[in-house]
Tab-separated table of C-alpha atoms in Angstrom:
chain	number	residue	atom	x	y	z
A	1	MET	CA	147.565	21.051	119.326
A	2	SER	CA	150.193	22.451	121.669
A	3	TYR	CA	152.333	25.477	120.828
A	4	ASN	CA	155.503	26.761	122.452
A	5	PHE	CA	155.056	30.446	123.188
A	6	ASP	CA	157.956	30.258	125.646
A	7	GLU	CA	160.462	29.748	122.817
A	8	ILE	CA	163.007	32.575	122.670
A	9	ILE	CA	163.765	33.379	119.028
A	10	ASP	CA	166.859	35.360	118.016
A	11	ARG	CA	165.701	38.138	115.694
A	12	ARG	CA	169.107	39.733	115.192
A	13	SER	CA	170.407	40.107	111.623
A	14	THR	CA	166.895	39.936	110.159
A	15	ASN	CA	166.436	43.698	109.642
A	16	ALA	CA	163.711	43.554	112.299
A	17	MET	CA	162.358	46.955	113.316
A	18	ASN	CA	161.998	45.492	116.816
A	19	VAL	CA	165.758	44.925	117.087
A	20	GLU	CA	167.457	47.390	114.770
A	21	GLY	CA	164.996	50.209	114.246
A	22	TYR	CA	164.184	51.486	117.712
A	23	LYS	CA	166.447	54.556	117.703
A	24	GLY	CA	165.141	56.075	114.508
A	25	TYR	CA	161.515	55.127	115.192
A	26	LEU	CA	161.352	56.300	118.789
A	27	PHE	CA	163.662	59.301	118.589
A	28	GLY	CA	163.966	60.251	114.925
A	29	ASP	CA	167.746	60.562	115.188
A	30	ALA	CA	170.136	57.605	115.476
A	31	ASP	CA	172.562	59.743	117.505
A	32	VAL	CA	170.104	60.859	120.169
A	33	LEU	CA	171.036	58.102	122.624
A	34	ASP	CA	174.284	58.296	124.547
A	35	ILE	CA	174.374	54.505	124.908
A	36	GLU	CA	175.796	51.772	122.737
A	37	ASP	CA	173.665	49.125	121.053
A	38	ASN	CA	173.350	46.226	123.448
A	39	ASP	CA	172.219	42.712	122.640
A	40	GLU	CA	170.993	42.454	126.224
A	41	LEU	CA	168.310	45.097	125.752
A	42	ILE	CA	164.844	43.678	126.409
A	43	ARG	CA	162.483	44.749	123.661
A	44	MET	CA	158.834	45.224	124.605
A	45	TRP	CA	157.898	48.113	122.366
A	46	VAL	CA	156.842	47.948	118.689
A	47	ALA	CA	153.551	46.144	118.049
A	48	ASP	CA	154.688	42.879	116.589
A	49	MET	CA	155.159	39.646	118.533
A	50	ASP	CA	158.149	37.607	119.612
A	51	PHE	CA	156.104	34.447	119.053
A	52	GLU	CA	156.803	32.243	116.059
A	53	THR	CA	154.445	32.819	113.152
A	54	PRO	CA	152.214	29.703	113.124
A	55	GLU	CA	153.223	26.741	110.985
A	56	VAL	CA	149.983	26.774	108.974
A	57	VAL	CA	150.952	30.229	107.723
A	58	LEU	CA	154.593	29.346	107.104
A	59	ASP	CA	153.528	26.186	105.279
A	60	ALA	CA	151.316	28.225	102.948
A	61	ILE	CA	154.270	30.492	102.157
A	62	ARG	CA	156.540	27.494	101.515
A	63	ASP	CA	153.956	25.950	99.229
A	64	ARG	CA	153.669	29.194	97.263
A	65	LEU	CA	157.457	29.410	96.977
A	66	ASP	CA	157.423	25.929	95.469
A	67	LYS	CA	155.450	27.378	92.568
A	68	LYS	CA	158.842	28.935	91.641
A	69	ILE	CA	157.675	32.271	90.196
A	70	LEU	CA	156.844	35.372	92.228
A	71	GLY	CA	155.612	37.677	89.486
A	72	TYR	CA	153.076	40.487	89.567
A	73	THR	CA	150.107	39.283	91.573
A	74	ASN	CA	146.602	40.339	92.490
A	75	ILE	CA	143.543	38.623	93.934
A	76	PHE	CA	141.233	37.021	91.407
A	77	GLY	CA	138.181	34.855	91.950
A	78	SER	CA	136.458	34.358	95.300
A	79	ASP	CA	138.719	32.000	97.269
A	80	TYR	CA	140.304	34.735	99.384
A	81	TYR	CA	137.011	36.562	99.952
A	82	ASN	CA	135.293	33.317	100.973
A	83	ALA	CA	138.013	32.582	103.526
A	84	PHE	CA	137.845	36.103	104.938
A	85	VAL	CA	134.062	36.418	105.113
A	86	SER	CA	133.748	32.939	106.620
A	87	TRP	CA	136.021	34.187	109.421
A	88	THR	CA	134.081	37.417	109.988
A	89	GLU	CA	130.724	35.640	109.925
A	90	ARG	CA	131.823	32.904	112.309
A	91	ARG	CA	133.609	35.149	114.795
A	92	TYR	CA	131.660	38.409	114.634
A	93	GLY	CA	128.387	37.664	112.822
A	94	TYR	CA	129.427	40.141	110.116
A	95	THR	CA	129.322	39.797	106.330
A	96	PHE	CA	129.675	42.159	103.386
A	97	PRO	CA	129.545	41.885	99.567
A	98	GLN	CA	132.764	40.950	97.792
A	99	GLU	CA	132.651	44.063	95.620
A	100	GLN	CA	133.213	46.236	98.703
A	101	LEU	CA	136.561	44.571	99.491
A	102	VAL	CA	139.829	46.186	98.424
A	103	PHE	CA	143.371	45.903	99.782
A	104	SER	CA	146.174	48.117	101.044
A	105	HIS	CA	149.829	47.592	101.850
A	106	GLY	CA	149.194	47.778	105.582
A	107	ILE	CA	146.467	49.611	107.461
A	108	VAL	CA	148.508	52.773	108.047
A	109	ALA	CA	149.152	53.090	104.310
A	110	GLY	CA	145.418	52.627	103.761
A	111	LEU	CA	144.613	55.335	106.324
A	112	ILE	CA	146.915	57.825	104.634
A	113	GLU	CA	145.323	57.105	101.272
A	114	LEU	CA	141.748	57.265	102.571
A	115	VAL	CA	142.268	60.573	104.387
A	116	GLY	CA	143.461	62.049	101.105
A	117	TYR	CA	140.388	60.784	99.246
A	118	ILE	CA	137.870	61.890	101.890
A	119	CYS	CA	139.156	65.223	103.164
A	120	ALA	CA	139.626	68.527	101.374
A	121	LYS	CA	141.500	71.665	102.393
A	122	ASN	CA	140.198	73.110	105.699
A	123	ASP	CA	138.448	69.851	106.674
A	124	LYS	CA	139.334	68.410	110.082
A	125	ALA	CA	139.547	64.893	111.520
A	126	LEU	CA	138.427	63.735	114.958
A	127	ILE	CA	140.538	61.368	117.061
A	128	LEU	CA	139.756	59.947	120.500
A	129	THR	CA	142.726	60.325	122.819
A	130	PRO	CA	145.036	58.916	123.957
A	131	SER	CA	145.612	57.808	120.397
A	132	TYR	CA	147.856	55.588	118.363
A	133	GLY	CA	150.332	58.006	116.769
A	134	PRO	CA	149.820	57.100	113.064
A	135	PHE	CA	146.196	58.278	113.207
A	136	LYS	CA	147.488	61.830	113.506
A	137	MET	CA	150.327	61.090	111.101
A	138	ALA	CA	147.827	60.053	108.394
A	139	CYS	CA	146.164	63.444	108.789
A	140	ASP	CA	149.440	65.381	108.951
A	141	LYS	CA	150.636	63.817	105.698
A	142	ASN	CA	147.467	65.084	104.034
A	143	HIS	CA	147.681	68.522	105.716
A	144	ILE	CA	144.447	67.871	107.606
A	145	SER	CA	144.063	69.321	111.112
A	146	THR	CA	143.097	67.011	113.962
A	147	VAL	CA	140.605	67.633	116.749
A	148	TYR	CA	140.960	65.640	119.963
A	149	SER	CA	138.224	64.220	122.145
A	150	PRO	CA	139.839	63.024	125.385
A	151	MET	CA	138.360	59.809	126.722
A	152	ILE	CA	137.315	59.580	130.356
A	153	ASN	CA	139.772	57.596	132.446
A	154	HIS	CA	138.228	55.707	135.380
A	155	ASN	CA	141.334	54.362	137.143
A	156	GLY	CA	142.656	52.803	133.949
A	157	TYR	CA	139.304	51.973	132.343
A	158	TYR	CA	138.470	54.341	129.500
A	159	GLU	CA	135.095	55.491	128.229
A	160	ILE	CA	134.023	57.796	125.410
A	161	ASP	CA	132.899	61.297	126.365
A	162	PHE	CA	129.891	61.322	124.044
A	163	GLU	CA	128.897	64.886	124.914
A	164	ASP	CA	132.362	66.141	124.030
A	165	VAL	CA	132.312	64.181	120.765
A	166	ARG	CA	128.918	65.578	119.800
A	167	GLN	CA	129.906	69.132	120.686
A	168	LYS	CA	133.050	68.962	118.587
A	169	VAL	CA	131.494	67.435	115.481
A	170	GLU	CA	128.705	70.017	115.661
A	171	THR	CA	130.987	73.047	116.063
A	172	GLU	CA	134.213	72.116	114.264
A	173	ASN	CA	134.550	71.486	110.541
A	174	ILE	CA	134.987	67.746	111.057
A	175	LYS	CA	134.762	65.618	107.928
A	176	LEU	CA	136.262	62.369	109.231
A	177	CYS	CA	136.772	60.358	112.410
A	178	ILE	CA	139.565	57.789	112.665
A	179	PHE	CA	138.481	55.267	115.273
A	180	ALA	CA	140.294	52.300	116.840
A	181	ASN	CA	138.079	49.250	117.471
A	182	PRO	CA	139.383	47.766	119.793
A	183	HIS	CA	141.128	50.858	121.071
A	184	ASN	CA	144.878	51.357	120.880
A	185	PRO	CA	146.574	52.020	123.286
A	186	THR	CA	144.001	51.452	126.075
A	187	GLY	CA	142.740	48.062	124.893
A	188	ARG	CA	139.022	48.834	125.256
A	189	VAL	CA	136.600	46.497	123.465
A	190	TRP	CA	133.679	48.740	122.570
A	191	SER	CA	130.192	47.410	123.214
A	192	GLU	CA	127.642	47.345	120.420
A	193	GLU	CA	125.661	50.046	122.225
A	194	GLU	CA	128.716	52.315	122.477
A	195	LEU	CA	129.373	51.879	118.762
A	196	ARG	CA	125.737	52.586	117.906
A	197	GLN	CA	125.718	55.759	119.995
A	198	PHE	CA	128.993	56.976	118.501
A	199	GLY	CA	127.897	56.039	114.985
A	200	GLN	CA	124.638	57.935	115.373
A	201	ILE	CA	126.575	61.106	116.163
A	202	MET	CA	128.653	60.583	113.017
A	203	LYS	CA	125.536	59.904	110.945
A	204	ASP	CA	123.663	62.915	112.327
A	205	ASN	CA	126.548	65.137	111.253
A	206	ASN	CA	127.463	63.416	107.968
A	207	VAL	CA	130.949	62.503	109.228
A	208	TRP	CA	132.958	59.714	107.599
A	209	LEU	CA	134.438	57.108	109.935
A	210	ILE	CA	137.375	54.761	109.403
A	211	SER	CA	137.315	51.894	111.901
A	212	ASP	CA	140.772	50.388	112.422
A	213	GLU	CA	140.022	46.854	113.636
A	214	ILE	CA	143.517	45.377	113.364
A	215	HIS	CA	143.542	44.127	116.984
A	216	CYS	CA	140.057	42.600	116.907
A	217	ASP	CA	141.163	38.954	117.210
A	218	ILE	CA	143.581	39.569	120.089
A	219	LYS	CA	141.266	39.695	123.069
A	220	ARG	CA	140.905	38.438	126.601
A	221	SER	CA	138.801	35.412	127.419
A	222	GLY	CA	135.078	36.122	127.279
A	223	GLN	CA	135.354	39.286	125.171
A	224	THR	CA	133.422	39.686	121.894
A	225	HIS	CA	134.391	41.973	119.025
A	226	THR	CA	131.690	43.934	117.200
A	227	PRO	CA	132.657	45.445	113.835
A	228	PHE	CA	131.589	49.089	113.685
A	229	ALA	CA	129.847	48.498	110.343
A	230	LYS	CA	127.764	45.731	111.923
A	231	ALA	CA	126.648	48.009	114.782
A	232	VAL	CA	125.599	50.771	112.366
A	233	PRO	CA	124.635	48.880	109.188
A	234	ASP	CA	122.558	51.644	107.599
A	235	TYR	CA	125.378	54.205	107.258
A	236	ASP	CA	127.599	53.664	104.225
A	237	LYS	CA	130.254	56.174	105.314
A	238	ILE	CA	131.785	53.660	107.746
A	239	ILE	CA	134.959	52.104	106.326
A	240	THR	CA	136.388	48.991	107.976
A	241	ALA	CA	140.114	48.165	108.023
A	242	MET	CA	141.105	44.648	109.101
A	243	SER	CA	144.274	42.581	108.876
A	244	GLN	CA	145.783	39.426	110.310
A	245	SER	CA	149.158	41.144	110.583
A	246	LYS	CA	148.970	41.568	114.372
A	247	ALA	CA	147.142	38.390	115.340
A	248	PHE	CA	149.387	36.050	113.333
A	249	ASN	CA	152.642	38.033	113.472
A	250	ILE	CA	152.889	38.732	109.743
A	251	ALA	CA	153.056	42.542	109.875
A	252	GLY	CA	156.068	42.587	107.563
A	253	LEU	CA	153.965	41.148	104.742
A	254	MET	CA	152.091	44.479	104.572
A	255	PHE	CA	148.649	43.289	103.549
A	256	SER	CA	145.297	44.576	104.824
A	257	ASN	CA	141.608	44.415	103.987
A	258	ILE	CA	139.674	47.636	103.418
A	259	ILE	CA	135.867	47.369	103.214
A	260	ILE	CA	134.273	50.402	101.544
A	261	PRO	CA	130.458	50.301	101.278
A	262	ASN	CA	130.115	53.790	99.792
A	263	THR	CA	130.078	53.417	96.006
A	264	ARG	CA	131.511	56.845	95.259
A	265	LEU	CA	134.500	56.414	97.595
A	266	LEU	CA	135.017	52.847	96.392
A	267	ASN	CA	135.250	54.081	92.809
A	268	ILE	CA	137.738	56.788	93.831
A	269	TRP	CA	139.872	54.154	95.544
A	270	LYS	CA	139.808	51.853	92.518
A	271	ARG	CA	140.618	54.715	90.164
A	272	HIS	CA	143.653	55.980	92.118
A	273	HIS	CA	145.004	53.057	94.157
A	274	PHE	CA	147.987	51.129	92.750
A	275	SER	CA	146.609	47.607	92.912
A	276	THR	CA	149.172	44.832	93.039
A	277	GLU	CA	149.855	42.492	95.953
A	278	ASN	CA	152.674	40.384	97.365
A	279	PRO	CA	151.909	36.756	96.432
A	280	LEU	CA	153.248	35.518	99.783
A	281	SER	CA	151.045	37.970	101.688
A	282	ILE	CA	147.901	36.652	100.041
A	283	VAL	CA	148.502	32.980	100.769
A	284	ALA	CA	149.753	33.682	104.301
A	285	THR	CA	146.657	35.692	105.211
A	286	GLN	CA	144.273	33.233	103.579
A	287	ALA	CA	145.892	30.360	105.485
A	288	ALA	CA	145.437	32.265	108.755
A	289	TYR	CA	141.724	32.617	108.033
A	290	GLU	CA	141.306	29.006	106.939
A	291	LYS	CA	143.572	27.144	109.374
A	292	GLY	CA	144.795	29.468	112.110
A	293	GLU	CA	141.998	29.600	114.664
A	294	ASP	CA	143.396	26.900	116.952
A	295	TRP	CA	146.759	28.652	117.179
A	296	LEU	CA	145.065	32.005	117.750
A	297	GLU	CA	143.036	30.710	120.706
A	298	ALA	CA	146.167	29.201	122.262
A	299	MET	CA	148.050	32.469	121.777
A	300	ASN	CA	145.247	34.459	123.420
A	301	ASP	CA	145.264	32.045	126.371
A	302	TYR	CA	149.011	32.626	126.781
A	303	LEU	CA	148.493	36.384	126.670
A	304	ASP	CA	145.810	36.097	129.363
A	305	GLY	CA	148.496	34.590	131.579
A	306	ASN	CA	151.003	37.327	130.752
A	307	PHE	CA	148.493	40.070	131.559
A	308	GLN	CA	147.540	38.472	134.854
A	309	TYR	CA	151.221	38.234	135.764
A	310	LEU	CA	151.670	41.939	134.975
A	311	ALA	CA	148.632	42.921	137.059
A	312	ASP	CA	149.903	40.895	140.033
A	313	PHE	CA	153.437	42.247	139.625
A	314	LEU	CA	152.318	45.886	139.593
A	315	GLU	CA	150.050	45.413	142.594
A	316	ARG	CA	152.906	43.854	144.535
A	317	GLU	CA	155.983	45.764	143.313
A	318	LEU	CA	154.714	49.107	141.964
A	319	PRO	CA	151.486	49.649	143.883
A	320	HIS	CA	151.140	53.293	142.819
A	321	ALA	CA	150.973	52.348	139.137
A	322	GLU	CA	147.514	52.591	137.580
A	323	PHE	CA	146.616	49.636	135.358
A	324	LYS	CA	143.675	47.535	134.278
A	325	ILE	CA	144.040	44.399	132.200
A	326	PRO	CA	142.961	45.477	128.692
A	327	GLU	CA	140.008	43.774	127.062
A	328	ALA	CA	141.965	43.383	123.815
A	329	THR	CA	145.416	43.762	122.183
A	330	TYR	CA	148.722	42.453	123.515
A	331	LEU	CA	149.639	45.952	124.720
A	332	ALA	CA	149.550	47.109	128.338
A	333	TRP	CA	148.766	50.787	128.985
A	334	VAL	CA	150.278	51.651	132.366
A	335	ASP	CA	150.170	54.962	134.222
A	336	LEU	CA	153.502	55.485	136.009
A	337	SER	CA	152.884	59.151	136.867
A	338	TYR	CA	153.562	58.658	140.582
A	339	TYR	CA	156.998	57.143	139.952
A	340	ILE	CA	157.903	59.590	137.164
A	341	LYS	CA	157.254	62.481	139.530
A	342	ASP	CA	159.033	60.734	142.407
A	343	ASN	CA	162.144	60.158	140.272
A	344	ASP	CA	161.968	63.636	138.707
A	345	ILE	CA	162.160	62.130	135.205
A	346	ASN	CA	162.362	64.951	132.679
A	347	GLU	CA	163.448	63.137	129.518
A	348	PRO	CA	161.482	60.975	127.076
A	349	LEU	CA	160.267	57.911	128.951
A	350	ALA	CA	161.469	55.519	126.264
A	351	LYS	CA	164.971	56.959	126.577
A	352	TYR	CA	164.852	56.811	130.375
A	353	PHE	CA	163.981	53.123	130.449
A	354	ILE	CA	166.567	52.183	127.824
A	355	LYS	CA	169.300	53.958	129.786
A	356	ASN	CA	168.234	53.035	133.307
A	357	ALA	CA	166.528	49.659	132.868
A	358	GLY	CA	167.891	48.250	129.617
A	359	VAL	CA	164.287	47.840	128.447
A	360	ILE	CA	162.704	49.321	125.322
A	361	ILE	CA	159.083	50.360	125.855
A	362	GLU	CA	157.077	53.209	124.361
A	363	GLY	CA	156.372	56.297	126.452
A	364	GLN	CA	153.818	59.062	126.390
A	365	GLU	CA	155.754	60.822	123.617
A	366	GLN	CA	154.809	58.141	121.087
A	367	PHE	CA	151.075	58.734	121.561
A	368	VAL	CA	148.711	61.576	120.787
A	369	HIS	CA	147.354	63.753	123.600
A	370	ASN	CA	145.937	62.649	126.973
A	371	ALA	CA	148.845	60.254	127.582
A	372	ASP	CA	150.911	61.973	130.276
A	373	GLY	CA	152.745	59.602	132.564
A	374	HIS	CA	151.864	56.493	130.576
A	375	VAL	CA	153.915	53.779	128.952
A	376	ARG	CA	152.825	51.066	126.539
A	377	ILE	CA	154.390	47.650	127.131
A	378	ASN	CA	154.182	44.867	124.554
A	379	LEU	CA	153.418	41.599	126.368
A	380	ALA	CA	153.531	39.380	123.254
A	381	VAL	CA	156.858	37.988	124.396
A	382	PRO	CA	157.898	34.760	126.136
A	383	ARG	CA	156.964	34.950	129.812
A	384	LYS	CA	160.559	34.595	130.984
A	385	ILE	CA	161.548	37.666	128.969
A	386	MET	CA	158.528	39.605	130.232
A	387	GLN	CA	159.330	38.762	133.853
A	388	LYS	CA	162.923	39.918	133.438
A	389	GLY	CA	161.841	43.126	131.723
A	390	LEU	CA	159.275	44.002	134.392
A	391	GLN	CA	161.821	43.512	137.134
A	392	LYS	CA	164.226	45.847	135.346
A	393	ILE	CA	161.491	48.475	134.965
A	394	LYS	CA	160.708	48.217	138.666
A	395	ASP	CA	164.373	48.508	139.635
A	396	ALA	CA	164.674	51.697	137.568
A	397	LEU	CA	161.781	53.303	139.454
A	398	VAL	CA	162.072	52.157	143.059
């Protein structure tokens, strides 16, 4: 089938965070910007897509609406599990027993809950940096201190500093590691060997690990995702969090899979978690697993084109920017340090680009540690919009 990822969809008046929530989310204060709201702003920031949610998903929602009652709902039987595990087995060679599967209202909500169940007072959590901000937020909300292990940056390609990781888990009171697989914001797809090596350090030191795998189906051509639990199958303290919210643009449905192999933690979750689900979220996610693969492959092909355009644009127009096409995600992690210094920019980067380029992107301030000079640009937008936004960014710097 053919899909139109070039369609420009008006998201105004839908209460979209992308359109109406940027001030509070990025700056925490609606009055911080000395600019007026502008319908001409180009939005390439929050991690949802400006592509239409696929028809197979929308059709499943319409069909459920035709049942006419949207009462209290949960998942019973094996239909959903069978759809999910068929997907994981086919795409990653990974399966797990149904009894290990529970659900959360979004992965971040699940992280917050899990940190509270795993960690006690004075425990610490390890995060590789640069890091997606909510990893630290999940710890902060539970009053758990975070320890950072900076990744090694080879001209835009990031690797784990295994010696630093080992040293910190052996000397700090680390109870938990929150790990992004693939990595956000750098877009690394971790190899099975890297996961095994990292997992062995966790196992040797009895450290729990939550693997956030929300971006695992959004990857460049030729890349293969390995679930952390598959790479280290003999360690039951690895928890896997997956969702179709990113890949199929249904983040607002707030529905995620949490796979907990450790019986004790699983029982704690079931005892304390408020378990009821949105009926539309269930059918939408199941439809994505059962019928969405063709659309997903077409979407990834389109993203490949967007990333290649960005790489060519930066090489030609901003040659001092440091960037490598990420192996996964629809998010570009770009080092603009040279131009930030050249322009003597001393305000939050997101604010600078809104004021001077009319483009909303996320700057170093939205990420945890080891992010100086970087911006994250969401390329899951129609190419015409992306091209216009990149030109505006360039004009604000050169």
